[in-house]
PDB file of C-alpha atoms and ligand atoms in Angstrom:
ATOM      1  CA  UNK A   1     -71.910 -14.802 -11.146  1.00 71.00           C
ATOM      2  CA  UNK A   2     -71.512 -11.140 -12.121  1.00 90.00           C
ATOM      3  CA  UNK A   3     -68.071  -9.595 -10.993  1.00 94.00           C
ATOM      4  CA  UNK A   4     -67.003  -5.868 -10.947  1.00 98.00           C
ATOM      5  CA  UNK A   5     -65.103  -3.822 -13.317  1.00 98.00           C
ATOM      6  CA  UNK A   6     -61.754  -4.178 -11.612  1.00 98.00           C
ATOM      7  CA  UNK A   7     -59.420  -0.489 -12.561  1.00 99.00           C
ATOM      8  CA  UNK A   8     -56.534   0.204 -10.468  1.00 98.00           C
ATOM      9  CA  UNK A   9     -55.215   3.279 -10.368  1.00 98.00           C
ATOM     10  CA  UNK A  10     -51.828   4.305 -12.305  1.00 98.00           C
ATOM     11  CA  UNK A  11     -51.865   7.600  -9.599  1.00 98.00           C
ATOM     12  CA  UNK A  12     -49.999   5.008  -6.990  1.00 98.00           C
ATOM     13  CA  UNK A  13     -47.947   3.116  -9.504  1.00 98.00           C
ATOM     14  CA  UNK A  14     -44.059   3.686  -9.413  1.00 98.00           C
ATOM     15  CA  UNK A  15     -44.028   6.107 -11.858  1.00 98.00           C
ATOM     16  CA  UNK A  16     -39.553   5.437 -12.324  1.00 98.00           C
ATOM     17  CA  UNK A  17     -40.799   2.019 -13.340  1.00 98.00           C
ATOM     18  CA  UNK A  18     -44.219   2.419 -15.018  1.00 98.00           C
ATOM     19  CA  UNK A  19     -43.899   0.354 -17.998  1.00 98.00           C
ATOM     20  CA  UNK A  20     -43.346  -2.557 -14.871  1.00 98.00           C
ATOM     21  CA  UNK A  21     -46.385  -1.560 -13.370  1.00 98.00           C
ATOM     22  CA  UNK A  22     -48.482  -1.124 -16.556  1.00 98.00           C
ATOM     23  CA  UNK A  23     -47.287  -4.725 -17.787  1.00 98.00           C
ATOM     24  CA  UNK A  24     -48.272  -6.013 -14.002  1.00 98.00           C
ATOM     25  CA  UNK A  25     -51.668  -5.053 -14.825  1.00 98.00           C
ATOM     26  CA  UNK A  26     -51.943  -6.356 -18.166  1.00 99.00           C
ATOM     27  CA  UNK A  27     -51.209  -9.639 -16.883  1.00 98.00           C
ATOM     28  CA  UNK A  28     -53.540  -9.582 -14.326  1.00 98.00           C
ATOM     29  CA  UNK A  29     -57.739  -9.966 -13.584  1.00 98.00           C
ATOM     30  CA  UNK A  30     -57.895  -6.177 -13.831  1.00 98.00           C
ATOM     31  CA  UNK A  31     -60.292  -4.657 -16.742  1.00 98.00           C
ATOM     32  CA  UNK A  32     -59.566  -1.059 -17.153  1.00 99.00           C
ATOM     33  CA  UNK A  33     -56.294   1.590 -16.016  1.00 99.00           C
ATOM     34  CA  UNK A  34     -58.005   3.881 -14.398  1.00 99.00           C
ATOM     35  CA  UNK A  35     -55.247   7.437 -15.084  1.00 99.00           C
ATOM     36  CA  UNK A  36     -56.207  10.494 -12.750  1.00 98.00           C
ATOM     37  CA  UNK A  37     -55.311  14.036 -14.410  1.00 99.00           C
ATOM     38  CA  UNK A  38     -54.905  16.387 -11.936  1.00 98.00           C
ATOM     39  CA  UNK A  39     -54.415  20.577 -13.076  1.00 98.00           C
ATOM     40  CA  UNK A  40     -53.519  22.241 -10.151  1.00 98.00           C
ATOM     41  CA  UNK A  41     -56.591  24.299 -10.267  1.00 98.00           C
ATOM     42  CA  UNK A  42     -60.091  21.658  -9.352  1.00 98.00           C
ATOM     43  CA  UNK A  43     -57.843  19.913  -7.079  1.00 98.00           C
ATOM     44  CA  UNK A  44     -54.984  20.897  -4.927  1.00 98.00           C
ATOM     45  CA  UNK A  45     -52.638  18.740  -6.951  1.00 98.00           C
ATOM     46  CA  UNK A  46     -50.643  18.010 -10.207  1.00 98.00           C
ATOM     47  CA  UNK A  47     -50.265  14.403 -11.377  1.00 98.00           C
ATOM     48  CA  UNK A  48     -49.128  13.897 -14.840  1.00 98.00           C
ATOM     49  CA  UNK A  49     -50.780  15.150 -18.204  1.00 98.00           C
ATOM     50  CA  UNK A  50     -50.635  13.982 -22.417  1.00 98.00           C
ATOM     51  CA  UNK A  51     -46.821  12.490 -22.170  1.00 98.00           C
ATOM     52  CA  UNK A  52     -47.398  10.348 -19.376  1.00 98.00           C
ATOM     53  CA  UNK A  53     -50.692   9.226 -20.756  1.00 98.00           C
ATOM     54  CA  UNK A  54     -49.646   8.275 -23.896  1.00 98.00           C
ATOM     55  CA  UNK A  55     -46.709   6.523 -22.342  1.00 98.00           C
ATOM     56  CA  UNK A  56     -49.246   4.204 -20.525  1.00 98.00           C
ATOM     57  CA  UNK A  57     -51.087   3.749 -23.752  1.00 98.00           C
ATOM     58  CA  UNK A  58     -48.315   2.823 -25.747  1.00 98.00           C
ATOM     59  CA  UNK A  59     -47.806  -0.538 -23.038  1.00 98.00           C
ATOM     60  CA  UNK A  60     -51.492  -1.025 -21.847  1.00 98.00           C
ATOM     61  CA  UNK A  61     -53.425  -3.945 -23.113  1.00 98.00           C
ATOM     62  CA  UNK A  62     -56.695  -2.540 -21.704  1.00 98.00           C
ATOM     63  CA  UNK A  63     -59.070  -0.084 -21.956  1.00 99.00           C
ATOM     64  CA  UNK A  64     -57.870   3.775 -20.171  1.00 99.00           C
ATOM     65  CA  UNK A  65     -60.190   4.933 -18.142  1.00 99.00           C
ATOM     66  CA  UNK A  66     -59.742   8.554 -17.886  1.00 99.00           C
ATOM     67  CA  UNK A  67     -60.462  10.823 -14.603  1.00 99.00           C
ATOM     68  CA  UNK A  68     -60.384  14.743 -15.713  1.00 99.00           C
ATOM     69  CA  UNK A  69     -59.694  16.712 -12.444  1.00 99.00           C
ATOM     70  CA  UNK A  70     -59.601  19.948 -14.329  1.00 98.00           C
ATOM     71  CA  UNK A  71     -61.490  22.724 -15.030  1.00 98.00           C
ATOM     72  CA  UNK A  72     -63.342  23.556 -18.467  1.00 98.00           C
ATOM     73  CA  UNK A  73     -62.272  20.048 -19.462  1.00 98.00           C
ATOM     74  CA  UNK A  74     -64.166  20.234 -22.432  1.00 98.00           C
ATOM     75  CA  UNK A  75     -60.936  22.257 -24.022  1.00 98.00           C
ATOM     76  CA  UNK A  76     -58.810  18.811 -24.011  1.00 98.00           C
ATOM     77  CA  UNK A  77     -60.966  16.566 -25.424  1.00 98.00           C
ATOM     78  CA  UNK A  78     -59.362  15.297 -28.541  1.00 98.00           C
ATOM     79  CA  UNK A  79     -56.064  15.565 -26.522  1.00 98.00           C
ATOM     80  CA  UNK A  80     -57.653  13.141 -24.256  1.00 98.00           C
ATOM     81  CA  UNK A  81     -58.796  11.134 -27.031  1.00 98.00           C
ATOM     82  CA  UNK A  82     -55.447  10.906 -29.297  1.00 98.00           C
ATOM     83  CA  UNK A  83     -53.624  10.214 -25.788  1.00 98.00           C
ATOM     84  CA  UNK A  84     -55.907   6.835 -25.964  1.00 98.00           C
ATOM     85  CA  UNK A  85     -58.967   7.266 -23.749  1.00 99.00           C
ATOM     86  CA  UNK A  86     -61.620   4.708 -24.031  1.00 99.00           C
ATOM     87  CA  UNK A  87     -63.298   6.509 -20.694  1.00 99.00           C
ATOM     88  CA  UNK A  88     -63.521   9.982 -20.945  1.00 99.00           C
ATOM     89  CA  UNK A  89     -64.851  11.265 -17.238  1.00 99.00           C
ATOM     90  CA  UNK A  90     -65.136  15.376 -16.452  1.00 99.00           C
ATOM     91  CA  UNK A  91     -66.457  16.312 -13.208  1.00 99.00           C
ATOM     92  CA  UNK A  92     -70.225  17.715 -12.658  1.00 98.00           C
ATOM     93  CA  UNK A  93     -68.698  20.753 -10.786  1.00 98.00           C
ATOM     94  CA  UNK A  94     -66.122  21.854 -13.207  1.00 98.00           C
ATOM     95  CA  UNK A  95     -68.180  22.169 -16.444  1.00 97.00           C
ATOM     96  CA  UNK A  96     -70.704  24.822 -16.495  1.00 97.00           C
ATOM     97  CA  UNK A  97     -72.207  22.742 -20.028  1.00 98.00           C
ATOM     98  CA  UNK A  98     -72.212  19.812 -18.534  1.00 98.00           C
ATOM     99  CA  UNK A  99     -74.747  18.175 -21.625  1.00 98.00           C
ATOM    100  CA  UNK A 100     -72.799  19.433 -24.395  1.00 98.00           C
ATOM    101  CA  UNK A 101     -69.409  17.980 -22.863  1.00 98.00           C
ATOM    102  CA  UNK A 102     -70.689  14.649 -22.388  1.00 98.00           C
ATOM    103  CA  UNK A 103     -72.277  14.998 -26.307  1.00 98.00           C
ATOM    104  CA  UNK A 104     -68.459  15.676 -27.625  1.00 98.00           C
ATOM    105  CA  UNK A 105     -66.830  12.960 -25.306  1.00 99.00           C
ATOM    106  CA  UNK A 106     -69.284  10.578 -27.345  1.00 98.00           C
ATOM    107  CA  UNK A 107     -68.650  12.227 -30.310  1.00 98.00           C
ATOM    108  CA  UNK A 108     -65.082  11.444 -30.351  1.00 98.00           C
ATOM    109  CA  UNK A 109     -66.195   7.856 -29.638  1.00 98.00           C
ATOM    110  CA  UNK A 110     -65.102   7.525 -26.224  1.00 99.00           C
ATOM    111  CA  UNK A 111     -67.806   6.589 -23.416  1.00 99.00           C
ATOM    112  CA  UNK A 112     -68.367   9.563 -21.106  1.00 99.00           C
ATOM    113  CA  UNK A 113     -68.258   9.459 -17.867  1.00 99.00           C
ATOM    114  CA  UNK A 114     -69.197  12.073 -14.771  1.00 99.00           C
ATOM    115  CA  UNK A 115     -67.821  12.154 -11.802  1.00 99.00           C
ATOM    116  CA  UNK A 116     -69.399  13.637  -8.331  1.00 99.00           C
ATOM    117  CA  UNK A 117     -67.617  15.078  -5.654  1.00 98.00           C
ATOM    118  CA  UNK A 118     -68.540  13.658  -2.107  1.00 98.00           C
ATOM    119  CA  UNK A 119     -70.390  16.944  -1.658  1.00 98.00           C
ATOM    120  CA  UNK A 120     -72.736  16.773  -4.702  1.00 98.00           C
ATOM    121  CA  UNK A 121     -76.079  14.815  -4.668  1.00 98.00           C
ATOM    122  CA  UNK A 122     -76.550  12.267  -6.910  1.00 98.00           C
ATOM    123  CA  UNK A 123     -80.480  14.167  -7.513  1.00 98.00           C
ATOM    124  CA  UNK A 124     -78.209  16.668 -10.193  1.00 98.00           C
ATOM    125  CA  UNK A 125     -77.851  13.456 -12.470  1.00 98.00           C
ATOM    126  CA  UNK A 126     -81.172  13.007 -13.145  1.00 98.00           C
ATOM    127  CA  UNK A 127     -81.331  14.879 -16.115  1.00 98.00           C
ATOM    128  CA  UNK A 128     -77.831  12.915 -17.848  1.00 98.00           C
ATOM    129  CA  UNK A 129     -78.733   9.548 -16.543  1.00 98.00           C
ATOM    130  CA  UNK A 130     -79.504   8.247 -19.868  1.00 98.00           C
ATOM    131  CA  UNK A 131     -77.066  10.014 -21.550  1.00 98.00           C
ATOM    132  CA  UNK A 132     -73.895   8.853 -20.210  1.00 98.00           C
ATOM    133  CA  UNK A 133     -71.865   5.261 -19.498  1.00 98.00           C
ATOM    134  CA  UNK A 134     -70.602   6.032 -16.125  1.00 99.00           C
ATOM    135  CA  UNK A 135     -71.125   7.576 -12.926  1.00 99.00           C
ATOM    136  CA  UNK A 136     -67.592   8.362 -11.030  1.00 99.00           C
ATOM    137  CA  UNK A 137     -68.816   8.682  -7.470  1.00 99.00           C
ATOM    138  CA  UNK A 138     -65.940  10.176  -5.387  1.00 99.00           C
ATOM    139  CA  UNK A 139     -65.486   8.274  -1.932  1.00 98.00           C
ATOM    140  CA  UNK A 140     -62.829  10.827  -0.892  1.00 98.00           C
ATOM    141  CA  UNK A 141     -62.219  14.667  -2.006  1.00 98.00           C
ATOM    142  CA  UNK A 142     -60.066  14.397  -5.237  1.00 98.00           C
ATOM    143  CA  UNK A 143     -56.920  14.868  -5.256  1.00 98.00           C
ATOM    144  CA  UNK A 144     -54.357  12.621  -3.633  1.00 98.00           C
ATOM    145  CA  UNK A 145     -54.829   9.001  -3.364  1.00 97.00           C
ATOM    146  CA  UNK A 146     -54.672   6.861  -0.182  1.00 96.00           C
ATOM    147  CA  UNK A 147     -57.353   8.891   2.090  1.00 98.00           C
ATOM    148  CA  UNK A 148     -60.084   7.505   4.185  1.00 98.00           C
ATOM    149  CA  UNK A 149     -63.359   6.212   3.004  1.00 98.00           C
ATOM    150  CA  UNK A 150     -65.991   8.810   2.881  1.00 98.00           C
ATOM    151  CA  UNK A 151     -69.116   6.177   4.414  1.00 98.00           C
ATOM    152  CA  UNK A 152     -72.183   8.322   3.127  1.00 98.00           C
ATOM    153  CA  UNK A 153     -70.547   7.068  -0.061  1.00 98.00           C
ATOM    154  CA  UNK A 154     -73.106   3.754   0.473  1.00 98.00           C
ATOM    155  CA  UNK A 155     -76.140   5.079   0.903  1.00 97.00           C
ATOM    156  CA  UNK A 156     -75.561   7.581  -1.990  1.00 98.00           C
ATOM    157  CA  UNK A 157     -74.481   4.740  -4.418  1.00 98.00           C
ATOM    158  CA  UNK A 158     -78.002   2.959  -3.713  1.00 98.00           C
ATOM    159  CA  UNK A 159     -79.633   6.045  -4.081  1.00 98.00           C
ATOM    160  CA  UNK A 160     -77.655   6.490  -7.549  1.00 98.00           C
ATOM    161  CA  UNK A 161     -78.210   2.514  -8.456  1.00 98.00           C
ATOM    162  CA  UNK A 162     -82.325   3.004  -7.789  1.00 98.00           C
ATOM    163  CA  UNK A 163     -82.138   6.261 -10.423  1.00 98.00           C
ATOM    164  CA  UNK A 164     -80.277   4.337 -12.804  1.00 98.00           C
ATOM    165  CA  UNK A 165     -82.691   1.537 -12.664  1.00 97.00           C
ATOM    166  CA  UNK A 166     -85.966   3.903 -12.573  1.00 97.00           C
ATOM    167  CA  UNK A 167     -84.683   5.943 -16.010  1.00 98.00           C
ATOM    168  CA  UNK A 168     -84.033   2.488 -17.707  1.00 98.00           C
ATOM    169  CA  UNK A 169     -80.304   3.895 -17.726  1.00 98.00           C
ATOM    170  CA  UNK A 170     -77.345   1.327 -18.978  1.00 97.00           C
ATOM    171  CA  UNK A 171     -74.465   3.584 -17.060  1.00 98.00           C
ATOM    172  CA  UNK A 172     -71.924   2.049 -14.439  1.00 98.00           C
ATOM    173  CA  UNK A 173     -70.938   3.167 -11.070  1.00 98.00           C
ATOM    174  CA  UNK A 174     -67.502   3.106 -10.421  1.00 99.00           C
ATOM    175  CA  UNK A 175     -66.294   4.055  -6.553  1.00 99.00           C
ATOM    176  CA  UNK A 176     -63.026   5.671  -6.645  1.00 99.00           C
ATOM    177  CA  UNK A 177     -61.045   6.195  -3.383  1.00 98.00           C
ATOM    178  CA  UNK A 178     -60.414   4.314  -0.216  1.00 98.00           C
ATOM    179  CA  UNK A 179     -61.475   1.288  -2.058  1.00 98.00           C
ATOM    180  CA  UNK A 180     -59.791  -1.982   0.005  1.00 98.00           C
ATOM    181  CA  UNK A 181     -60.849  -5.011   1.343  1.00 97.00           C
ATOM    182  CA  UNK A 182     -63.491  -3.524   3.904  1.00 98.00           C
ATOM    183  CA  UNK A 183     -65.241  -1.470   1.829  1.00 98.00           C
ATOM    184  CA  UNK A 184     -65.352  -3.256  -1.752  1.00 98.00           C
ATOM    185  CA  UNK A 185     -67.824  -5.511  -0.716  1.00 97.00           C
ATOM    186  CA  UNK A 186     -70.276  -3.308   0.693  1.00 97.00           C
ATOM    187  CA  UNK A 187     -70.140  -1.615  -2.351  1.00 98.00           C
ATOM    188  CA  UNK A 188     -70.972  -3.974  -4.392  1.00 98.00           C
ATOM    189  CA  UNK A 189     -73.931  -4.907  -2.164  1.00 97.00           C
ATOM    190  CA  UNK A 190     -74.854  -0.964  -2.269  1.00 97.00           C
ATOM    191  CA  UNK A 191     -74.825  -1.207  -6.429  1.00 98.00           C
ATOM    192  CA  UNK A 192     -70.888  -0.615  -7.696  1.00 98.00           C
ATOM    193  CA  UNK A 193     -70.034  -1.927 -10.785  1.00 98.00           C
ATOM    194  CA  UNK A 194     -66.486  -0.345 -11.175  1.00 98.00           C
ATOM    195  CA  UNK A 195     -63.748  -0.598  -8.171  1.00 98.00           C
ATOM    196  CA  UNK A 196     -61.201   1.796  -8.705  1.00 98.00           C
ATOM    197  CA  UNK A 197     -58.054   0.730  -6.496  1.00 98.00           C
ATOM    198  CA  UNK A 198     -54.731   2.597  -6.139  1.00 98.00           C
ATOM    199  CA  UNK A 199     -53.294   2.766  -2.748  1.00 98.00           C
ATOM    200  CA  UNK A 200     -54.580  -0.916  -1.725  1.00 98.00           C
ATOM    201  CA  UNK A 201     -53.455  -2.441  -5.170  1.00 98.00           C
ATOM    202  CA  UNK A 202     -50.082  -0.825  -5.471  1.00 98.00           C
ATOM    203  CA  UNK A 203     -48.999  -0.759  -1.772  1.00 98.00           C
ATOM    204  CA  UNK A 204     -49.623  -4.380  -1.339  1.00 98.00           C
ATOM    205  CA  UNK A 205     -46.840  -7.029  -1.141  1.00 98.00           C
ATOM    206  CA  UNK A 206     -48.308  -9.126  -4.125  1.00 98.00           C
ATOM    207  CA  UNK A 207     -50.531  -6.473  -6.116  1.00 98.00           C
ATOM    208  CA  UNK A 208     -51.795  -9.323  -8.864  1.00 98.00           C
ATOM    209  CA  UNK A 209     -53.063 -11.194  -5.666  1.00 98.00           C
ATOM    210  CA  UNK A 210     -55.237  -7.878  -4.452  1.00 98.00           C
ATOM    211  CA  UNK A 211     -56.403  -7.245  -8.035  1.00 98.00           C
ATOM    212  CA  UNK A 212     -57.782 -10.911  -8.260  1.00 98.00           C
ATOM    213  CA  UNK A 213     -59.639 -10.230  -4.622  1.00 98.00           C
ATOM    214  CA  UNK A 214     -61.060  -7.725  -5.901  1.00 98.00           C
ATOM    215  CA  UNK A 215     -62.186  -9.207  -8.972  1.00 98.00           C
ATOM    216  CA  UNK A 216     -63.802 -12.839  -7.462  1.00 97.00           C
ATOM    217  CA  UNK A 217     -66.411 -10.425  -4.990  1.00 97.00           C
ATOM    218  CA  UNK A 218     -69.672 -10.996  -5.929  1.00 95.00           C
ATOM    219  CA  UNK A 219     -72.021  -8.006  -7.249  1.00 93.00           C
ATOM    220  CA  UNK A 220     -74.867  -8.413  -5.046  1.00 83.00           C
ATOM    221  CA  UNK A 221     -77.754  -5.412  -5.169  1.00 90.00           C
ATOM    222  CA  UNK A 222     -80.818  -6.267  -4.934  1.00 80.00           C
ATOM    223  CA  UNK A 223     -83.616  -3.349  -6.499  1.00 70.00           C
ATOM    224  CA  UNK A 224     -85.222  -1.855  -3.554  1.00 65.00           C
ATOM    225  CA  UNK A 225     -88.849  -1.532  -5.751  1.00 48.00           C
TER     226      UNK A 225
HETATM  227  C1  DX5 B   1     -58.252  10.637  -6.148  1.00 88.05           C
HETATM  228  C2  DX5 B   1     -58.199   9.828  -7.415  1.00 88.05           C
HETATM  229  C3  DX5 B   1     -58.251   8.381  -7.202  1.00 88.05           C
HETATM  230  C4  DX5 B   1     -57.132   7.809  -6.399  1.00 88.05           C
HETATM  231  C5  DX5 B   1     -57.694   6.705  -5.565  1.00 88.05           C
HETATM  232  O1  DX5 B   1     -58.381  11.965  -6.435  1.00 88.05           O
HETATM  233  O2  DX5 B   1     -59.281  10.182  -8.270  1.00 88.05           O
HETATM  234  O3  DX5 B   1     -58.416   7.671  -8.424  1.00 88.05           O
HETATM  235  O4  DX5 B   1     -56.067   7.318  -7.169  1.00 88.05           O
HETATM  236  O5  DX5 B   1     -56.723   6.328  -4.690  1.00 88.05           O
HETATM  237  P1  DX5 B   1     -56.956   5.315  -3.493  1.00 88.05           P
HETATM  238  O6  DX5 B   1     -57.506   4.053  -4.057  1.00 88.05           O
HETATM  239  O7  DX5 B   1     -55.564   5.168  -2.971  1.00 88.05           O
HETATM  240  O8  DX5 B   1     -57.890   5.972  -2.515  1.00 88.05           O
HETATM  241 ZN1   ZN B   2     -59.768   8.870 -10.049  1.00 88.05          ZN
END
């Protein structure tokens, strides 16, 4: 049986005790951290930048999966990269070269991701499909974590799952926001490979428990052709 990517998201951890959390997630099901940078500027919020990073890297045993909410986030990308990004994801709508970004991402050796805002059709990927590892489809405006599920979000990741299949493409799909028990497995039906999770892992009595939910749904698209 095929099973999601599982990444919660270090954005809801307790940040006083993050080595905790970080070492929580090591031990559990999960496969990636997913760590959301937020400037200020893209979104209406500040999260954490290089320090905070590199203090999860120092502890993590698995891959960082890296959300850029910035703008021109092609300045930071060996930053990114010596801060321990495996996943290196900038957002459609924030760089204006969106090909030659995704080129330097991959030639730092990190897999490069972009991410769509729930405003932005899936139609403007065409053209990158094959060129990048992952698709971050936004299932809430970025920004803050814990908001409600945006439920076009389904129908747009089928649409994204049948382009992917019709360019021969290899990338992912990874949801991010309002992920929980509801809407993961919908998700995967609709063509998700990657769950991000922060609220729903992290405010949960027994997070470890949530993560392994998560992790034992079934991926279950079936091509529409
Ligand atoms: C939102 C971030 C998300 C966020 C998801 O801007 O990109 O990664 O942490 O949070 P939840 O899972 O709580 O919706
Ligand atoms: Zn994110």
């Amino acid at each position: 049986m095929k099973t999601p990517i599982i990444a919660p998201s270090i954005l809801s951890a307790d940040f006083a005790n993050l080595q905790r959390d970080v070492e929580m997630i090591n031990a559990s099901e999960a496969d990636w951290f997913h760590v959301d940078i937020m400037d200020g500027v893209f979104v209406p919020n500040i999260s954490f930048g290089f320090p905070v990073q590199k203090a999860v890297a120092k502890y993590a045993t698995k891959p960082l999966d890296v959300h850029l909410m910035i703008v021109q986030p092609e300045r930071y990308i060996k930053e990114f990269k010596d801060a321990g990004a495996a996943v290196l994801t900038v957002h459609l709508e924030a760089s204006t070269h969106l090909h030659r970004t995704i080129q330097a991402i991959k030639a730092e050796g990190m897999k490069a991701g972009v991410a769509i805002n729930p405003h932005t059709s899936v139609a403007l990927l065409e053209d990158v499909i094959t060129e990048i590892d992952l698709v971050c489809m936004m299932s809430v405006n970025p920004g803050f974590g814990g908001q409600q599920f945006i439920e076009r979000t389904y129908q747009k990741c089928a649409d994204l799952k049948e382009q992917i299949l019709r360019n021969n493409s290899n990338c992912l799909i990874e949801i991010d926001g309002g992920v929980n028990e509801k809407t993961a497995p919908l998700l995967l039906q609709h063509g998700a490979d990657v769950l991000v999770a922060g609220n729903y892992v992290f405010s949960a009595a027994n997070p470890t428990t949530v993560i392994s939910k998560l992790k034992q749904l079934p991926k279950g698209y079936t091509a529409k052709r």
